[in-house]
Amino acid sequence: MTVFTDFPLHKSVLDAIQDMGFEEPSPIQAACIPKILEGGDLIGQAQTGTGKTAAFGIPLIERLTPANKIQAIVLTPTRELAIQVAGELRRISKYKRIRTLPIYGGQSISHQIRALKQGVQVVIGTPGRVLDHLRRKTLRLENVNMLVLDEADEMLDMGFIEDIETIISHLNAERQTLLFSATMPPEIKRLAQRYMNNPSTVAVSREEVTAPLIEQVYYKVFDRNKLDSLCRILDSEDVELGIIFCRTKRGVDELTEVLQARGYLADGLHGDLSQAQRDKVMKAFREGSIEFLIATDVAARGIDVSNVSHVINYDIPQDPESYVHRIGRTGRAGRKGIAMTLVTPREMRQMVVIQKQTKAAMLSRNVPTLEEVAERKQEQLREQLISLLDNDAMAEMYLKVAADLTATYPAEKVAAAALHLAFHSESGEDGEAESYNFGETGAAKGMVRFFLNVGRNANIKPQDLVREISESVGIPGKAVGRIDIFESFTFVEVPEEVAPFVYESLRQTRINGKRINLEPAKPRGRK
Ligand code: AMP
């Protein structure tokens, strides 16, 4: 097993990693970090969710000096990724005097120029905007000794290759170049050949792993309401014992706190706890006095509790092996088990890799609606009531109140009032306001109509669209509604309940290698 302290890293970087709550390097990190620290060029094949950002971010931050010059540049396809990478680099450099700056289109250029003037050591930018700064001479790259091309295949798809080549022409030949990409199309290989110096290649293992034969499902969720989604899922399931996996120690602490506050019998387990604390939590879990164990991968290793009915991947695992390890905590000793994975749109690709490598038949499920949870809760309530009535162990106080009330009101009404009280105190929380309101899109009832900025000119065919939508959001192709393809644009209708997922995962994507934009349609006549 590799730990972060095995790498020749300064204490400032190790402390920051500790604060981020990472317990151990992910496989891509274990392979990349030492190689990058040695200084050679490297090609990393990994998608979002594998920890690829820290795989280059940790050695990058380690090698920067506080000197007031830009020493590293990271190019990303989108503004969102630039911001995300900048955030991760900032966390890694928490104890170093290093300034990071994301620069992307859409943000005021004068603001960026001012920030650049204050002195930064690493710039994370989208190619177009970086080029813009180079042309204005507001960005000086002559001291850059490290270039990272992140999500290179996406940059290729977005037509950024020429821009990237122009940017490279401004860089020192004596530099370290790192290229990360989920896929390796020939153009990316060519780019690597041209601009990299004898690069080593690191890919996360493509070996097949065998997942246990237990039921496996995934839920499409959004980061924003992941917690609510989790609670609805937990509320709609018959859980005997459940293990909920988080990526980091911090994640475990945070989730434990909120689940406890919401009244779940839950406790957390991770490497920072003392042996005594860990034993206590494990004992409570074994005895069933806590129903949910929230754990990191490291902490859950070797847990052998036979009646775990649910494994829930609150955060998607970093690789297929870890997925298999996690879900193997259930379905033990011949019992039934179910593994559930929460997937955000950006993690869909990681999900596909896991499905492929484990050959698992995973079904997509929708997060239960409030109504469904409510119905389910009523059932649970009925069962609980029956068991109470059968056991005849009611507190004197409740019996007295009931007797008093039934003297005045019909018994049935008293019982219903009590139910109302119990039911509402349990699910008293309002459903979150529906944040996706596409408005009137001119679609058939129950559907949402989307507008795509490409049509026959991009050789778009209905079957391409149907495949793309059904694969990316896990719905049957026949659920996709009406499709109208015109010369330079297309309309497609999808069921309301999956519309936000279609929107989030396809609003910026590619079909037939063509970059597309997707947005809610305006009703006919108003476009
Ligand atoms: P990425 O694949 O770079 O997009 O990372 C996905 C998520 O995993 C990010 O939230 C990272 O902060 C987190 N992460 C990266 N490395 C580790 C690690 N070694 N342990 C736990 N979480 C990590």
XYZ file of C-alpha atoms in Angstrom, residues 7-408:
402
model
C 6.500 10.410 -1.687
C 9.326 12.930 -1.371
C 6.961 15.807 -0.576
C 7.491 18.792 1.691
C 5.611 18.953 4.936
C 3.609 21.941 3.720
C 2.145 19.842 0.899
C 1.616 16.763 3.067
C -0.187 18.858 5.679
C -2.475 20.309 3.037
C -3.297 16.824 1.728
C -4.069 15.775 5.279
C -6.434 18.759 5.635
C -8.179 17.805 2.421
C -9.048 14.522 4.088
C -7.358 12.217 1.568
C -6.431 8.985 3.297
C -4.281 7.405 0.631
C -3.307 8.065 -2.968
C -5.743 6.872 -5.603
C -4.239 4.385 -8.115
C -3.594 7.078 -10.726
C -1.907 9.223 -8.055
C 0.234 6.364 -6.784
C 1.476 5.824 -10.339
C 1.845 9.463 -11.463
C 3.145 11.397 -8.455
C 6.618 9.787 -8.158
C 7.131 9.905 -11.933
C 6.173 13.567 -12.192
C 8.376 14.420 -9.216
C 11.308 12.874 -11.068
C 10.727 15.441 -13.779
C 9.886 13.453 -16.901
C 7.012 13.998 -19.325
C 3.956 11.910 -18.689
C 0.707 10.881 -20.340
C -2.027 9.941 -17.908
C -5.105 8.168 -19.099
C -7.849 8.820 -16.588
C -11.234 10.444 -16.385
C -12.861 12.660 -13.801
C -13.465 10.845 -10.551
C -10.133 9.018 -10.466
C -8.307 11.789 -8.612
C -6.426 12.884 -11.734
C -6.346 16.550 -10.745
C -4.369 15.895 -7.571
C -2.252 13.370 -9.507
C -0.659 16.266 -11.371
C -1.595 18.953 -8.832
C 0.407 17.546 -5.926
C 3.770 17.304 -7.750
C 3.044 20.576 -9.537
C 2.557 22.473 -6.278
C 5.522 20.649 -4.734
C 7.821 21.903 -7.488
C 6.710 25.556 -7.505
C 8.725 28.214 -5.748
C 7.303 31.434 -4.303
C 9.317 33.432 -6.899
C 7.132 36.013 -8.526
C 6.825 34.442 -11.962
C 4.454 32.075 -13.681
C 6.103 28.673 -13.453
C 3.293 26.390 -14.525
C 0.288 26.546 -16.801
C -2.664 24.174 -16.903
C -4.918 24.232 -19.956
C -8.478 22.979 -19.582
C -11.331 22.713 -22.072
C -13.930 24.580 -20.041
C -14.267 27.395 -17.600
C -15.901 25.061 -15.052
C -12.930 22.723 -15.139
C -10.497 25.655 -14.891
C -12.256 26.830 -11.727
C -12.379 23.315 -10.330
C -8.679 22.664 -10.981
C -7.741 26.064 -9.558
C -9.709 25.218 -6.401
C -7.942 21.883 -5.994
C -4.504 23.502 -6.554
C -5.342 26.193 -4.027
C -6.204 23.568 -1.432
C -2.964 21.687 -2.100
C -0.946 24.905 -1.804
C -2.699 26.014 1.389
C 0.577 26.089 3.348
C 2.769 27.402 0.539
C 3.027 30.964 -0.638
C 1.707 30.186 -4.066
C -0.960 32.023 -5.974
C -3.143 30.295 -8.528
C -5.318 32.077 -11.035
C -7.994 30.658 -13.307
C -8.395 32.643 -16.514
C -11.285 31.894 -18.804
C -13.557 33.523 -21.305
C -16.673 35.204 -20.033
C -14.900 36.888 -17.126
C -13.783 40.496 -17.408
C -10.321 40.557 -18.952
C -9.298 43.682 -17.045
C -10.041 41.883 -13.794
C -7.766 39.056 -14.906
C -5.035 41.493 -15.965
C -5.118 43.101 -12.523
C -4.900 39.712 -10.837
C -2.001 38.703 -13.088
C -0.156 41.882 -12.203
C -0.302 40.980 -8.527
C 1.904 38.028 -9.313
C 0.850 34.411 -9.665
C 2.848 31.219 -9.894
C 0.365 29.032 -11.719
C -2.276 29.856 -14.285
C -5.166 27.575 -15.126
C -6.886 28.646 -18.280
C -8.983 27.843 -21.273
C -6.948 27.996 -24.506
C -8.893 30.858 -26.118
C -8.516 33.221 -23.203
C -4.887 32.300 -22.593
C -4.160 33.124 -26.210
C -6.002 36.396 -25.862
C -3.735 37.360 -22.951
C -0.650 36.299 -24.862
C -1.645 38.541 -27.752
C -2.192 41.454 -25.379
C 1.127 40.625 -23.766
C -0.566 40.543 -20.386
C 0.614 36.993 -19.758
C 4.286 36.090 -19.741
C 5.105 32.453 -20.080
C 8.874 32.518 -20.549
C 9.491 31.125 -17.063
C 7.016 28.295 -17.350
C 8.715 24.980 -16.791
C 5.601 22.855 -16.483
C 2.674 22.527 -18.875
C -0.385 20.433 -18.119
C -2.969 19.620 -20.774
C -6.018 18.500 -18.830
C -8.843 16.613 -20.546
C -6.896 16.827 -23.779
C -9.494 14.840 -25.718
C -12.164 17.369 -24.773
C -9.938 20.204 -25.918
C -9.468 18.394 -29.197
C -13.221 18.012 -29.618
C -13.746 21.663 -28.943
C -11.324 22.573 -31.704
C -8.628 23.932 -29.420
C -5.678 22.044 -30.874
C -4.391 24.965 -32.947
C -4.701 27.315 -30.004
C -2.790 24.855 -27.850
C -0.026 24.637 -30.424
C 0.243 28.413 -30.538
C 0.441 28.562 -26.753
C 3.144 25.889 -26.731
C 5.160 27.970 -29.197
C 5.426 30.619 -26.439
C 6.849 28.121 -23.973
C 10.330 27.116 -23.098
C 11.480 23.951 -24.830
C 13.064 22.959 -21.515
C 9.846 22.184 -19.758
C 7.990 19.259 -18.299
C 4.802 18.427 -20.187
C 1.966 16.405 -18.713
C -1.049 15.326 -20.692
C -4.203 13.903 -19.166
C -6.977 12.492 -21.257
C -9.786 9.979 -20.778
C -9.361 8.647 -24.301
C -6.376 8.567 -26.648
C -7.557 9.381 -30.168
C -4.805 9.517 -32.838
C -4.734 13.337 -32.811
C -3.852 13.314 -29.122
C -1.114 10.765 -29.712
C 0.236 12.962 -32.481
C 0.176 15.998 -30.220
C 2.092 14.031 -27.606
C 4.670 12.894 -30.138
C 5.221 16.387 -31.355
C 5.430 18.267 -28.103
C 6.463 15.779 -25.457
C 9.844 14.412 -24.665
C 9.924 10.655 -24.338
C 6.803 10.560 -22.169
C 5.960 7.654 -19.905
C 2.377 6.494 -19.964
C 0.223 5.758 -16.969
C -3.232 4.301 -17.264
C -5.484 3.154 -14.497
C -5.713 -0.580 -14.657
C -7.935 -1.826 -17.423
C -8.023 -5.284 -15.996
C -11.367 -6.811 -15.550
C -12.529 -7.246 -12.001
C -15.402 -9.373 -10.938
C -18.162 -7.808 -8.966
C -20.059 -10.040 -6.570
C -23.425 -11.242 -7.716
C -25.543 -8.794 -5.876
C -28.107 -6.319 -7.066
C -26.439 -3.132 -8.282
C -28.182 0.101 -9.105
C -27.240 3.701 -9.652
C -29.066 6.945 -9.056
C -28.652 10.090 -11.065
C -28.188 12.937 -8.607
C -26.916 16.475 -8.585
C -24.132 17.708 -6.335
C -26.443 20.420 -5.115
C -29.078 18.111 -3.709
C -27.045 14.969 -3.234
C -27.764 14.913 0.465
C -31.527 15.195 0.009
C -31.389 12.502 -2.632
C -29.502 10.246 -0.250
C -32.073 10.793 2.505
C -34.955 10.010 0.166
C -33.214 6.844 -0.943
C -32.531 5.806 2.652
C -36.138 6.560 3.597
C -37.508 4.427 0.812
C -35.413 1.360 1.587
C -35.653 -1.388 4.144
C -32.189 -1.109 5.569
C -30.949 -3.613 8.069
C -27.417 -2.262 8.198
C -25.932 0.067 5.629
C -22.420 1.250 4.847
C -22.218 4.642 3.172
C -18.933 5.401 1.424
C -17.380 8.837 1.134
C -14.205 9.789 -0.677
C -12.476 11.668 2.137
C -12.246 11.767 5.916
C -13.729 15.220 5.789
C -16.595 13.921 3.715
C -17.245 11.236 6.335
C -17.297 13.773 9.162
C -19.601 16.139 7.325
C -22.066 13.487 6.227
C -22.109 11.895 9.681
C -22.959 15.208 11.236
C -25.846 16.008 8.914
C -27.327 12.512 8.990
C -27.225 12.512 12.778
C -28.847 15.939 12.817
C -31.618 14.583 10.612
C -32.249 11.811 13.073
C -30.592 8.859 11.391
C -28.795 6.331 13.553
C -25.429 6.882 11.935
C -21.785 7.132 12.862
C -18.551 7.672 10.991
C -15.388 5.642 10.625
C -12.064 6.806 9.235
C -8.332 6.620 9.745
C -8.095 9.623 12.075
C -10.075 7.917 14.817
C -8.268 6.163 17.620
C -8.482 2.399 17.815
C -10.793 2.716 20.835
C -13.139 5.054 18.983
C -13.153 2.754 16.010
C -13.924 -0.282 18.133
C -16.790 1.561 19.747
C -18.343 2.521 16.415
C -17.890 -0.987 15.034
C -19.455 -2.535 18.103
C -22.483 -0.249 17.833
C -22.806 -1.121 14.153
C -22.552 -4.866 14.757
C -25.162 -4.667 17.467
C -27.443 -2.597 15.263
C -27.589 0.358 17.614
C -26.382 2.395 14.663
C -27.979 1.614 11.362
C -25.544 3.406 9.046
C -21.800 3.306 9.051
C -20.260 6.147 7.092
C -16.739 5.274 6.027
C -13.784 5.902 3.760
C -12.396 3.082 1.646
C -9.430 2.653 3.945
C -11.512 2.491 7.111
C -13.947 -0.011 5.679
C -11.285 -2.416 4.504
C -11.637 -5.734 6.195
C -14.994 -4.987 7.761
C -16.791 -8.272 7.965
C -20.282 -7.801 9.249
C -22.621 -10.398 7.868
C -25.927 -8.554 7.846
C -25.034 -5.451 5.852
C -28.037 -5.133 3.551
C -26.960 -1.944 1.734
C -23.731 -0.506 0.439
C -24.218 3.042 -0.703
C -21.565 4.861 -2.700
C -22.366 8.420 -1.729
C -19.195 9.397 -3.595
C -18.359 7.344 -6.656
C -15.285 5.116 -6.128
C -12.003 6.126 -7.740
C -11.572 2.928 -9.691
C -13.346 -0.323 -10.481
C -11.284 -2.290 -7.937
C -12.381 -0.016 -5.187
C -15.980 -0.364 -6.382
C -15.694 -4.127 -6.105
C -14.143 -3.899 -2.649
C -16.828 -1.591 -1.409
C -19.800 -3.529 -2.638
C -18.301 -6.782 -1.354
C -19.195 -5.574 2.160
C -22.755 -6.686 1.478
C -24.259 -9.936 0.285
C -22.079 -11.817 2.756
C -22.700 -15.250 4.181
C -25.214 -16.004 1.475
C -27.470 -13.104 2.369
C -29.090 -10.687 -0.016
C -27.518 -7.314 -0.540
C -27.821 -4.299 -2.743
C -25.196 -1.810 -3.859
C -26.288 1.700 -4.746
C -24.148 4.349 -6.365
C -24.954 8.039 -6.562
C -23.715 9.547 -9.803
C -23.529 13.194 -10.759
C -23.570 14.099 -14.451
C -19.816 14.749 -14.566
C -19.215 11.313 -13.085
C -21.231 9.496 -15.735
C -18.062 8.599 -17.636
C -16.453 7.096 -14.555
C -19.660 5.126 -14.076
C -19.389 3.712 -17.596
C -15.784 2.634 -16.947
C -16.829 0.869 -13.746
C -19.715 -0.857 -15.488
C -17.483 -2.016 -18.326
C -14.656 -3.292 -16.200
C -16.845 -5.108 -13.736
C -19.265 -6.290 -16.430
C -21.913 -5.434 -13.915
C -25.507 -5.124 -14.964
C -26.377 -1.923 -13.196
C -29.830 -0.525 -13.460
C -30.506 3.167 -13.340
C -33.073 4.149 -10.769
C -34.718 7.468 -10.168
C -34.415 9.091 -6.778
C -37.796 8.546 -5.095
C -40.104 11.528 -5.220
C -41.375 13.068 -2.013
C -44.729 11.382 -2.615
C -43.139 7.984 -2.973
C -41.166 8.443 0.203
C -44.298 9.608 1.991
C -46.239 6.539 0.890
C -43.441 4.321 2.000
C -43.189 6.083 5.316
C -46.862 5.434 5.927
C -46.247 1.745 5.459
C -43.349 1.801 7.837
C -45.471 3.691 10.315
C -48.217 1.100 10.097
C -45.736 -1.668 10.743
C -44.229 0.128 13.675
C -47.690 0.741 15.126
C -48.659 -2.893 14.791
C -45.518 -4.032 16.519
C -46.151 -1.573 19.327
C -49.771 -2.689 19.682
C -48.710 -6.341 19.725
C -46.047 -5.782 22.290
C -48.360 -3.961 24.586
C -45.485 -2.052 26.144
C -46.849 1.450 25.895
C -45.874 4.161 28.279
C -48.411 5.010 30.936
C -48.433 8.612 29.799
C -49.475 7.758 26.223
C -52.221 5.437 27.462
C -53.568 8.151 29.686
C -53.643 10.738 26.897
C -55.355 8.225 24.621
C -57.944 7.374 27.250
C -58.670 11.051 27.900
C -59.041 11.815 24.237
C -61.181 8.823 23.341
C -63.606 9.937 26.039
C -64.281 13.032 23.926
